[in-house]
Every structure is written in C-alpha cells, then in structure tokens.
mmCIF file of N, CA and C in Angstrom:
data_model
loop_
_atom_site.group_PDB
_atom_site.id
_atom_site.type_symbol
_atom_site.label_atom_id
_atom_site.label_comp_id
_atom_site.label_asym_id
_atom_site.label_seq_id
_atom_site.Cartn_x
_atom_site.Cartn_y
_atom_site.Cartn_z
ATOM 1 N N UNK S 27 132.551 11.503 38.677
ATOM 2 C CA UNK S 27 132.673 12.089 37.360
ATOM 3 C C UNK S 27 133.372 11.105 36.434
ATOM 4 N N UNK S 28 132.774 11.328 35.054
ATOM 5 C CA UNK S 28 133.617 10.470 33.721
ATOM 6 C C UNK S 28 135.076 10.840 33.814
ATOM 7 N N UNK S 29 135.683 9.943 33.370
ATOM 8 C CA UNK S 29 137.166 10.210 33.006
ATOM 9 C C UNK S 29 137.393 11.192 31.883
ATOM 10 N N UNK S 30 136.233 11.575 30.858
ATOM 11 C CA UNK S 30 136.054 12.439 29.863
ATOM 12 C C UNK S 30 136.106 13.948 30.245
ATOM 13 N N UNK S 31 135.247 13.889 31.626
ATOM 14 C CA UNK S 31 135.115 15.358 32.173
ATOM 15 C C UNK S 31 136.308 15.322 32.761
ATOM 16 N N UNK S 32 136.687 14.651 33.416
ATOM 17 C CA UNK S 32 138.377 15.153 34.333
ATOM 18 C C UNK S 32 139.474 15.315 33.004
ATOM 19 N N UNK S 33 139.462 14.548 32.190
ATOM 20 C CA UNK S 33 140.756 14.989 30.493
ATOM 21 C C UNK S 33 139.677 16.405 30.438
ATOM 22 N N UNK S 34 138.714 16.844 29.956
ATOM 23 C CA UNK S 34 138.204 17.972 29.863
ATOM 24 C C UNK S 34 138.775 18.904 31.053
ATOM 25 N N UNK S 35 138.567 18.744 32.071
ATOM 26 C CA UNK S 35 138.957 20.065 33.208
ATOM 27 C C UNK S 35 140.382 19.886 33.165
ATOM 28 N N UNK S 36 140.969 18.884 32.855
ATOM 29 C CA UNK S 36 142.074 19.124 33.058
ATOM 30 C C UNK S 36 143.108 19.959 32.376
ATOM 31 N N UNK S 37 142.396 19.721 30.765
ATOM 32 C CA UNK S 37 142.457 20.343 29.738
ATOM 33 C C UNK S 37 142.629 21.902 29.726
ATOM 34 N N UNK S 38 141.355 21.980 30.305
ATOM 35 C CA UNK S 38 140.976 23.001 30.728
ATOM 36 C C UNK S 38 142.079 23.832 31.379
ATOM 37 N N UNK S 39 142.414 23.051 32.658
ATOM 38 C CA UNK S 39 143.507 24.266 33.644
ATOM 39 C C UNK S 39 144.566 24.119 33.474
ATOM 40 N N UNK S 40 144.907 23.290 32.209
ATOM 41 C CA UNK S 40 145.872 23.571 31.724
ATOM 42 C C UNK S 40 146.788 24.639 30.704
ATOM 43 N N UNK S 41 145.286 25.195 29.847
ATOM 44 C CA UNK S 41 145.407 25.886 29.017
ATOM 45 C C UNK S 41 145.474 27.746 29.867
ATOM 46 N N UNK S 42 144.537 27.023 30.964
ATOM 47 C CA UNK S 42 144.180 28.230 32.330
ATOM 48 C C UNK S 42 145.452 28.901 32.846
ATOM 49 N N UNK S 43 146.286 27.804 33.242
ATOM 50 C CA UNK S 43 147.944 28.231 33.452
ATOM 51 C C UNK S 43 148.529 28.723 32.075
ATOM 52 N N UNK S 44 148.792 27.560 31.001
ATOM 53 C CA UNK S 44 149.669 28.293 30.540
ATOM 54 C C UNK S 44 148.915 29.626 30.102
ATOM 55 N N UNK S 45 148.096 30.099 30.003
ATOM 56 C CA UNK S 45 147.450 31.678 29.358
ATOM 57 C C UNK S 45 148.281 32.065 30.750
ATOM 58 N N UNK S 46 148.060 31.966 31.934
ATOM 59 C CA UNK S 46 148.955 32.481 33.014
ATOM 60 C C UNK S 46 147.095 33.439 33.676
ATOM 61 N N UNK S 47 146.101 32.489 33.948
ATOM 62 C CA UNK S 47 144.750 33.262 33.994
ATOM 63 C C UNK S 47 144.708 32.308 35.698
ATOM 64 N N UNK S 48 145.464 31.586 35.942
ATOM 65 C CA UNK S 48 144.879 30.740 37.102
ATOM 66 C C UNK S 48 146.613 31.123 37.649
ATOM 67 N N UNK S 49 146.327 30.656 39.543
ATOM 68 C CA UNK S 49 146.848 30.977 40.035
ATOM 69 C C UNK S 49 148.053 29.507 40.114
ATOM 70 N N UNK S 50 149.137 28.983 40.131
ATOM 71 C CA UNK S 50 149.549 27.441 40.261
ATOM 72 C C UNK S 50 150.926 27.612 40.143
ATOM 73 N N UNK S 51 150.889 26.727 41.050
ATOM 74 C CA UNK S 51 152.658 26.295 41.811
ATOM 75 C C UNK S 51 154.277 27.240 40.287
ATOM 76 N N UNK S 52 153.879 26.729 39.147
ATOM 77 C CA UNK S 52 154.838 27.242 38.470
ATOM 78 C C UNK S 52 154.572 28.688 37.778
ATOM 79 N N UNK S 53 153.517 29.569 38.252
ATOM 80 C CA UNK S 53 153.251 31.025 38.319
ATOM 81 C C UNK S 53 154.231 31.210 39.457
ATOM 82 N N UNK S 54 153.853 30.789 40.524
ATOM 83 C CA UNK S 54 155.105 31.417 41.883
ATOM 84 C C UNK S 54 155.773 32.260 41.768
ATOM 85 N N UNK S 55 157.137 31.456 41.369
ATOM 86 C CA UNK S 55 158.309 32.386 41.131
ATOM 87 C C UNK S 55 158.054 33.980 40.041
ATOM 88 N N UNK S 56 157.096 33.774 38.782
ATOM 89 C CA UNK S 56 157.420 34.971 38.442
ATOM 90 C C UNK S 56 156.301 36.066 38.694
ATOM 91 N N UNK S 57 155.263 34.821 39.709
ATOM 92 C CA UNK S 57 153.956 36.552 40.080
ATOM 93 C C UNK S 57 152.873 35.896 39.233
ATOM 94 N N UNK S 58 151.732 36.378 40.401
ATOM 95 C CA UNK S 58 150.362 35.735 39.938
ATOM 96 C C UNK S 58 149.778 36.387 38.924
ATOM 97 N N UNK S 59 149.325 35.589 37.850
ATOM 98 C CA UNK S 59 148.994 36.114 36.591
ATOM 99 C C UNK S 59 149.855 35.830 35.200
ATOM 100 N N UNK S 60 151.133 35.571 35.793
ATOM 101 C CA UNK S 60 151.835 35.672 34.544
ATOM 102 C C UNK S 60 152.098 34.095 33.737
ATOM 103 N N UNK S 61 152.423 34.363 32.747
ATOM 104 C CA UNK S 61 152.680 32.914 32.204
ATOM 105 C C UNK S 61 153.793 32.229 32.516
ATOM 106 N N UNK S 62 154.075 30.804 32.778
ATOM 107 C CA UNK S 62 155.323 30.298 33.475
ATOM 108 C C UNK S 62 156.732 30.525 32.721
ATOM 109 N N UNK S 63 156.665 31.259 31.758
ATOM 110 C CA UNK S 63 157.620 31.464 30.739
ATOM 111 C C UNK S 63 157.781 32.712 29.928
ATOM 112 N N UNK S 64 158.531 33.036 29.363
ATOM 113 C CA UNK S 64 158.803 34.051 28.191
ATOM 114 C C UNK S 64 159.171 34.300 27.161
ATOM 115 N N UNK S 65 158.517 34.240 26.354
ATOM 116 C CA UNK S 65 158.694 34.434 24.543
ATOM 117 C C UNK S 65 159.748 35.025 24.012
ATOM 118 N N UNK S 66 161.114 35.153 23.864
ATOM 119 C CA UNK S 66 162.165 35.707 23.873
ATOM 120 C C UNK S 66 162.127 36.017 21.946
ATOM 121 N N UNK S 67 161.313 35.247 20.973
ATOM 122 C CA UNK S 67 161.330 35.305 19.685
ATOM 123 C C UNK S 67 162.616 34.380 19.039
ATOM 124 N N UNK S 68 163.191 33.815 20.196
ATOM 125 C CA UNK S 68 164.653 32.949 19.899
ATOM 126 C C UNK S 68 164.021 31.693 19.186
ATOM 127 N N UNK S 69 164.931 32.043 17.633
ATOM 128 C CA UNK S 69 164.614 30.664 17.071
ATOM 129 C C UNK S 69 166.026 29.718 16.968
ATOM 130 N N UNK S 70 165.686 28.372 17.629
ATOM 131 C CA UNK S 70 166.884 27.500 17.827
ATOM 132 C C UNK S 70 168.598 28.265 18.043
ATOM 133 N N UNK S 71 168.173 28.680 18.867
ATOM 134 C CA UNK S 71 169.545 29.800 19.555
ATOM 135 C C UNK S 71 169.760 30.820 18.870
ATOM 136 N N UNK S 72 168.997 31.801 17.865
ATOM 137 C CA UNK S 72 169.970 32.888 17.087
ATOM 138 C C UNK S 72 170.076 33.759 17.407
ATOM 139 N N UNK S 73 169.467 33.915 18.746
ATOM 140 C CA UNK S 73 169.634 35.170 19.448
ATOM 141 C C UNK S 73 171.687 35.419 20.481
ATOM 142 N N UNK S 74 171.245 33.933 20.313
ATOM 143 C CA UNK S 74 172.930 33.544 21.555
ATOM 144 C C UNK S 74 173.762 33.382 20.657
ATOM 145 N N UNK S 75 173.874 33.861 19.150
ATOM 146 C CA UNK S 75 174.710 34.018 18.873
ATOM 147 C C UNK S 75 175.542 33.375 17.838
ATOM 148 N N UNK S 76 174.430 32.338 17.403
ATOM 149 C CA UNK S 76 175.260 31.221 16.052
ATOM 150 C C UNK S 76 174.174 31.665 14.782
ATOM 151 N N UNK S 77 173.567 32.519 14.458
ATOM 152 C CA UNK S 77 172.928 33.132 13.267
ATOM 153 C C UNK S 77 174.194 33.417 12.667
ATOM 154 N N UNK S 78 174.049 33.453 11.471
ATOM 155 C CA UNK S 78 175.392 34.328 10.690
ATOM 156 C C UNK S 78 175.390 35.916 10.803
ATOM 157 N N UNK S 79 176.372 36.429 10.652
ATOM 158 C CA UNK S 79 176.840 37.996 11.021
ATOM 159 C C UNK S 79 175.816 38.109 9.698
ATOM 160 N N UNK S 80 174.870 39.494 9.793
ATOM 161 C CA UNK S 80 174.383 39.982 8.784
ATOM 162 C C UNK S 80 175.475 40.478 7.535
ATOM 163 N N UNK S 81 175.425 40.710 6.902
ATOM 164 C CA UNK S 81 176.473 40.929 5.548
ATOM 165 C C UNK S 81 175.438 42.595 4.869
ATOM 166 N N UNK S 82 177.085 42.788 4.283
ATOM 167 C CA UNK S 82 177.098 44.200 4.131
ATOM 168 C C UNK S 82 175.201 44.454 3.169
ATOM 169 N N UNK S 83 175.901 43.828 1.663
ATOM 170 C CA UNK S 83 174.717 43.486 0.866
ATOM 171 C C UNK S 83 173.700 42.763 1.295
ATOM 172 N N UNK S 84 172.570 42.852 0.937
ATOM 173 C CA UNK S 84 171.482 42.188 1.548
ATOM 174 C C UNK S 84 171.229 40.816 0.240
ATOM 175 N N UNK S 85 171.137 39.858 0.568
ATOM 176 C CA UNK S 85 171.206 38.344 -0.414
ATOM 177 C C UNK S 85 169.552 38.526 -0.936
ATOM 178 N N UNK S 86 169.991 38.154 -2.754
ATOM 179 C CA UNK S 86 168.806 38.166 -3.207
ATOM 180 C C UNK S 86 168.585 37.070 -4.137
ATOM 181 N N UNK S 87 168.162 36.703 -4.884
ATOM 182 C CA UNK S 87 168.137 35.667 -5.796
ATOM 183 C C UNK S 87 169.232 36.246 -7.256
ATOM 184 N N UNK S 88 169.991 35.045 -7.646
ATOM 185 C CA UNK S 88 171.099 35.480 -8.766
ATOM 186 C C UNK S 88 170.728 36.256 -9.842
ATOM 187 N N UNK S 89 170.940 37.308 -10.102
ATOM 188 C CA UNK S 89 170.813 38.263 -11.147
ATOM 189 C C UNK S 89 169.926 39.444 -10.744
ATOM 190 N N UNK S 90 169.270 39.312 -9.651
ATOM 191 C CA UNK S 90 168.198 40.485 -8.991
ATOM 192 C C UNK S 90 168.695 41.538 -9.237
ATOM 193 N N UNK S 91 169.419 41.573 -8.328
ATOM 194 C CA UNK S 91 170.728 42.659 -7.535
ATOM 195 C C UNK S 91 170.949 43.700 -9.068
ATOM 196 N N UNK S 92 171.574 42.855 -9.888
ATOM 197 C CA UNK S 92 172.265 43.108 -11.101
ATOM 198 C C UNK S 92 171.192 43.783 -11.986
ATOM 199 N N UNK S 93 170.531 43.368 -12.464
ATOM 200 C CA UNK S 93 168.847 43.840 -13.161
ATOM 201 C C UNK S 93 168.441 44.826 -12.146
ATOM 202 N N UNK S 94 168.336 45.063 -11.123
ATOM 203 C CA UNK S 94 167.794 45.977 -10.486
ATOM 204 C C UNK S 94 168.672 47.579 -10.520
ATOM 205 N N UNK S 95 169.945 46.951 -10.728
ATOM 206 C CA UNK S 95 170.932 48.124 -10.286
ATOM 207 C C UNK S 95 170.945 48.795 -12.741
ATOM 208 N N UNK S 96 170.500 47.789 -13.300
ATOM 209 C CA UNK S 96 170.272 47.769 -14.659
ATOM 210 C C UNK S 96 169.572 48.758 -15.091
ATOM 211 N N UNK S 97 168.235 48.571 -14.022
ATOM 212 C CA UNK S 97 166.769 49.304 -14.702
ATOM 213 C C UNK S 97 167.045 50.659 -13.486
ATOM 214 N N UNK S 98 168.094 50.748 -12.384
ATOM 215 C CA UNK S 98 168.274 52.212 -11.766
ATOM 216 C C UNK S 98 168.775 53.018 -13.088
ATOM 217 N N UNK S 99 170.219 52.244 -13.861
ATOM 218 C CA UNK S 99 170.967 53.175 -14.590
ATOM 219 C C UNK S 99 170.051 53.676 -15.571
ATOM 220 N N UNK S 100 169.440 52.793 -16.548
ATOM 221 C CA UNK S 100 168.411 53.356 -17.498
ATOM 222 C C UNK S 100 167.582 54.157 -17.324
ATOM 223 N N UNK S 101 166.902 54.418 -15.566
ATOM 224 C CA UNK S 101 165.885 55.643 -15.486
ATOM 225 C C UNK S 101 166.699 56.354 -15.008
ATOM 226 N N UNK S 102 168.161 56.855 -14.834
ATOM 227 C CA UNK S 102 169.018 57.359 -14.803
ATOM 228 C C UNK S 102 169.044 57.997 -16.068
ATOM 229 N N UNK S 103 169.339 57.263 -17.408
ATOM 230 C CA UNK S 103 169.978 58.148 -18.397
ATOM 231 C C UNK S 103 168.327 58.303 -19.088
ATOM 232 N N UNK S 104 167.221 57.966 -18.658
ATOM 233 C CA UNK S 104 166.028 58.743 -19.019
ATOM 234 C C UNK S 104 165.830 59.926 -18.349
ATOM 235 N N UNK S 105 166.464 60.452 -17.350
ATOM 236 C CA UNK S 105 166.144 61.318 -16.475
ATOM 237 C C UNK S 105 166.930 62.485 -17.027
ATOM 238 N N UNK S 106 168.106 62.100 -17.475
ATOM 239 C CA UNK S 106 169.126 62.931 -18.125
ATOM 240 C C UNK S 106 169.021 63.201 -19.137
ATOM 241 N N UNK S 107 168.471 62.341 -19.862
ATOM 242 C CA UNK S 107 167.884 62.804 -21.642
ATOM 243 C C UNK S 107 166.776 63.762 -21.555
ATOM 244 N N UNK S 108 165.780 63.600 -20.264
ATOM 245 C CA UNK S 108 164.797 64.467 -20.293
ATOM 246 C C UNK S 108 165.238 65.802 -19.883
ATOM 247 N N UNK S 109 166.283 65.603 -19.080
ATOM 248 C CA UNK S 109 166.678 67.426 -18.732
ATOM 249 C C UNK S 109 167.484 67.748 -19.766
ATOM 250 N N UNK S 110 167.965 67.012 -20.649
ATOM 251 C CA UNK S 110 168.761 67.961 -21.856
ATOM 252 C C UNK S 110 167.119 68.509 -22.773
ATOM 253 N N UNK S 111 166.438 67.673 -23.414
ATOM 254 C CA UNK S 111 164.977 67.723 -23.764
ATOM 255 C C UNK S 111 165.351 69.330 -23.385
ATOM 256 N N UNK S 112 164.430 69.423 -22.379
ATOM 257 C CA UNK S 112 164.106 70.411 -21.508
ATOM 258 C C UNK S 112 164.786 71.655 -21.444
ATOM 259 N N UNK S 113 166.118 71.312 -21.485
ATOM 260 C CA UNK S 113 167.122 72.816 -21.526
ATOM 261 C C UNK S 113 167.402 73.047 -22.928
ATOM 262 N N UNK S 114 167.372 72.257 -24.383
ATOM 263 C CA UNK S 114 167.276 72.154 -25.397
ATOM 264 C C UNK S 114 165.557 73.193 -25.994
ATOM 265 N N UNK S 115 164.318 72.250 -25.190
ATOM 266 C CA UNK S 115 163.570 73.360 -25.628
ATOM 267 C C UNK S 115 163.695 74.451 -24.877
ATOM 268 N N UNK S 116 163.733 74.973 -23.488
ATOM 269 C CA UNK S 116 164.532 76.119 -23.038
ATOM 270 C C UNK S 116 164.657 77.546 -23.647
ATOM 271 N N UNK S 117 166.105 76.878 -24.241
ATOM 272 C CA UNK S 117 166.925 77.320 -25.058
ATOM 273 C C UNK S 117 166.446 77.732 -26.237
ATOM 274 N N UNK S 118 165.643 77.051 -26.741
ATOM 275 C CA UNK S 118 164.986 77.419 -28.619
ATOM 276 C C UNK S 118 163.610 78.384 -27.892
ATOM 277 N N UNK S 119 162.803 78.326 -27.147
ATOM 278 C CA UNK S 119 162.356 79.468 -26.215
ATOM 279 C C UNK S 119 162.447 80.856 -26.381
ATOM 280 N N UNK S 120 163.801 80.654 -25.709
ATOM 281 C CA UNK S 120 164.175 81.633 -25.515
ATOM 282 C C UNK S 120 164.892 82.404 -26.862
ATOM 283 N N UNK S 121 165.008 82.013 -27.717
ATOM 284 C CA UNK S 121 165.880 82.351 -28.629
ATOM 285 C C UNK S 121 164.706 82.905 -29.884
ATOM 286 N N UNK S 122 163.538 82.105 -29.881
ATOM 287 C CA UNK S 122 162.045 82.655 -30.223
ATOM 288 C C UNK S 122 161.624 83.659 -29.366
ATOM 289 N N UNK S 123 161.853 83.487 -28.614
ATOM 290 C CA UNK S 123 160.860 84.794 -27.583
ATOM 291 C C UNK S 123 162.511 86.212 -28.087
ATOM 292 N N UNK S 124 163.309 86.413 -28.282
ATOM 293 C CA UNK S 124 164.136 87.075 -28.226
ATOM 294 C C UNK S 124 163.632 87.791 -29.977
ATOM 295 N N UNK S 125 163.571 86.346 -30.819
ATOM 296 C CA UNK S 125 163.425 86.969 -32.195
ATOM 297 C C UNK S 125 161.794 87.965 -32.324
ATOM 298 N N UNK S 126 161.184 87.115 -31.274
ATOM 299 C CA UNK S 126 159.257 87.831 -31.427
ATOM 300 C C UNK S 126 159.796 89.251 -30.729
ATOM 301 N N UNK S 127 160.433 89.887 -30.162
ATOM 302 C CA UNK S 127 160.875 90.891 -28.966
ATOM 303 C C UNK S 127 160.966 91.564 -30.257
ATOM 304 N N UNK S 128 162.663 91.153 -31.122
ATOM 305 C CA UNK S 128 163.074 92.272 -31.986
ATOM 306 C C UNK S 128 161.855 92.720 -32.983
ATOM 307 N N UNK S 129 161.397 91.652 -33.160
ATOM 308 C CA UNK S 129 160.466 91.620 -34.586
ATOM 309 C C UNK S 129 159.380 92.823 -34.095
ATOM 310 N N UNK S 130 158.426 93.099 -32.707
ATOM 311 C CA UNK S 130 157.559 93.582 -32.191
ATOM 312 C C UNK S 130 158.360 95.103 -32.203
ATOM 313 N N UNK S 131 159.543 95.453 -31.958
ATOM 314 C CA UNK S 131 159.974 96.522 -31.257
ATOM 315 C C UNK S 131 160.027 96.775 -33.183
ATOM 316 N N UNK S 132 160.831 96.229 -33.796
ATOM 317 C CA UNK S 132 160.558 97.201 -35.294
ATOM 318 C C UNK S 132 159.401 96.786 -35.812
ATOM 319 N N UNK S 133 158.476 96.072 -35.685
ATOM 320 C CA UNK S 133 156.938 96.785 -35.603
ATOM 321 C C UNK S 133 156.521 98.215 -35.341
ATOM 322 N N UNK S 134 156.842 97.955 -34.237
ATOM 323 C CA UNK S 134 156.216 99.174 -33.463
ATOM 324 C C UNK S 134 156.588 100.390 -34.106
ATOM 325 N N UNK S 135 157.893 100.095 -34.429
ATOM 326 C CA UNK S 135 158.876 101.535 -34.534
ATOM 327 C C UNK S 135 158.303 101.925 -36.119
ATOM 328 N N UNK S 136 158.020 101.255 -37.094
ATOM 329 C CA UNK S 136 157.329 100.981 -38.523
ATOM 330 C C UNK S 136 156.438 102.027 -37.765
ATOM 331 N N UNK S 137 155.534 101.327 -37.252
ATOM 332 C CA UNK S 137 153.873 101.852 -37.002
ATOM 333 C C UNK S 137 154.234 103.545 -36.275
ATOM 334 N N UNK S 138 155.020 103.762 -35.623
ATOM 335 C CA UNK S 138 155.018 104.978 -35.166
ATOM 336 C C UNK S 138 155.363 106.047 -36.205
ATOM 337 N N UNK S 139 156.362 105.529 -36.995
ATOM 338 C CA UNK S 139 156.639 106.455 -38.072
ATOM 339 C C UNK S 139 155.422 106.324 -39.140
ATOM 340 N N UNK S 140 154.972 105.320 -39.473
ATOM 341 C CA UNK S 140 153.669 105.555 -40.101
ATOM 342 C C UNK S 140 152.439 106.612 -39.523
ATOM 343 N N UNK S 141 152.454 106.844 -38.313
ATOM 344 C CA UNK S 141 151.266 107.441 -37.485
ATOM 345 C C UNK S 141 152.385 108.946 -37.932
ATOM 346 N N UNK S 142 153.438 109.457 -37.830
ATOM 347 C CA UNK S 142 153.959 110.474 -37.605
ATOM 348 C C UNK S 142 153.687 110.925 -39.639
ATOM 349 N N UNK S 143 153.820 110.294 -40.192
ATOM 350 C CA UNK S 143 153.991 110.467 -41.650
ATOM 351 C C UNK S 143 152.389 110.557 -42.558
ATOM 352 N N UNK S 144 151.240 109.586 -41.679
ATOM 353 C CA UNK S 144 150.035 110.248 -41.817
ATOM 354 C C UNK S 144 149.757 111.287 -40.976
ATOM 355 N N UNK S 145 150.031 111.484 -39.782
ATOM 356 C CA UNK S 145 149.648 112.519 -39.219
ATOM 357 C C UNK S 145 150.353 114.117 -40.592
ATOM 358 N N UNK S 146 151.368 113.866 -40.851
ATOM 359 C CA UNK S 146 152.097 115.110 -41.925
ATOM 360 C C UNK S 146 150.914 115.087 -42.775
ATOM 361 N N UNK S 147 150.700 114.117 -43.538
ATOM 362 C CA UNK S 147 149.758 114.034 -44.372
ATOM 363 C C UNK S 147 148.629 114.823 -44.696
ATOM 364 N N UNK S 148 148.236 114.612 -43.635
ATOM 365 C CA UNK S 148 146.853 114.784 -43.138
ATOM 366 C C UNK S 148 146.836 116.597 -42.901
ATOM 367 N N UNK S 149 147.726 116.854 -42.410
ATOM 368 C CA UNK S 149 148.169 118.508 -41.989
ATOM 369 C C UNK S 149 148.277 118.917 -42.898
ATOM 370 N N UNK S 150 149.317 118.190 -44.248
ATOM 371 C CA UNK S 150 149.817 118.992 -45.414
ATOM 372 C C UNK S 150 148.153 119.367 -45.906
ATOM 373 N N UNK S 151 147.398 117.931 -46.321
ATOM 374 C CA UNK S 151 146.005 118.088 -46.707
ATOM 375 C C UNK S 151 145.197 119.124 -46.204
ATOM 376 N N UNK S 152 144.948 119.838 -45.099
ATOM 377 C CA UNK S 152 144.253 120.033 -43.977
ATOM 378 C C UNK S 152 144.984 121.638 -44.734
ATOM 379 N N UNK S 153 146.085 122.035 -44.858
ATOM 380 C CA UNK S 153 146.509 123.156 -45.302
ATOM 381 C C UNK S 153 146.226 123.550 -46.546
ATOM 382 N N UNK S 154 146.373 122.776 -47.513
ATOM 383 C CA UNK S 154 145.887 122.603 -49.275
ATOM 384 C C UNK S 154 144.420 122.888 -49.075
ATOM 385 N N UNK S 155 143.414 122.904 -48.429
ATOM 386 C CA UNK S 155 142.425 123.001 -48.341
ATOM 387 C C UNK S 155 141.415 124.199 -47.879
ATOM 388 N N UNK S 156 142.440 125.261 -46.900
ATOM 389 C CA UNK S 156 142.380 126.784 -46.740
ATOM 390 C C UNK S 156 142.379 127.155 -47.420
#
C-alpha cells in the first residue's frame, strides 16, 4: 500500500478512537466505547477555582445599568399618571352618573304628577259633559 492510504487509515482510526467508536489500548481504563477523555467545559482552569467570584451586580457597559434603571422610573411615573387618569375619570363618572340618577328620578316624579293632573283633567271634563 501507498504511504497516502496508510496517513488515510491512519487518519482514519484515529478519529475512530477519539469518537471512542473503535476498541484501543487508551479506551481500557474507562470501558469499551468511550472516548479516552472527558469534556469537563473547563476553560483554562475556571472551574478549579481562579475565575473571579461572580459579583453581586451583573457588569454591563458604562451608563447601561443607569439608562436602564432611567427608562424603569419613567414607565414607572407613566404607570402612575395613568392610574390617577383613570381614578380622575372614575370619579367625574361617577359624579355624572349620580347627577343623570337625580335628574331621571325628578323626571319621573314631574311626569307622574303630570299623568295624575291629566288624569283630573280628563275626569273633571268627562263630568262637565253629563
């Protein structure tokens, strides 16, 4: 065989191990099948312990933080202007619906004495007419 095909196979069972798909001397120790190693996600030790302590605040670019906590307060005092809004119209509501109440009840009370004062009417007439 070419020296091309043996760099090829070799290539080959090399990639064969590390996938952990072939059986070879540094599978052994951890069991056939597996890969000779383990991915722990450790980048240049920060798992063992020299990362910096996370911090209370989370780090953002200068002024973020500040502008962000800016545009909370403002939909804050939009939120609060809208519930005064709100209990303001409410309030004028209710204070209309109270005046339409009185206004309807001496309506009514008009119209009943009108019905009682044609009804006389109408009787007195109704008698003038015997």
């Amino acid at each position: 065989m070419s020296r091309f095909v043996h760099a090829v196979q070799g290539a080959a069972t090399m990639l064969a191990v590390s996938a952990g798909l072939v059986a070879h001397p540094a599978n052994a120790q951890q069991g056939q099948g597996e890969p000779p190693f383990t991915d722990t996600g450790e980048i240049d030790g920060d798992l063992a312990g020299s990362a910096p302590p996370p911090s209370e605040q989370p780090r953002y670019a200068p002024g973020v933080w500040e502008a962000y906590q800016q545009q909370v307060a403002a939909y804050r005092q939009k939120l609060a202007a809208a519930e005064v809004e709100q209990r303001t119209r409410a309030e004028a509501f209710r204070r209309q619906q109270e005046i339409y109440q009185s206004d309807l009840a001496a309506y009514k009370a008009a119209r009943r004495k009108y019905q009682v004062e044609r009804a006389d009417y109408e009787a007195a007439i109704a008698r003038m007419r015997e």
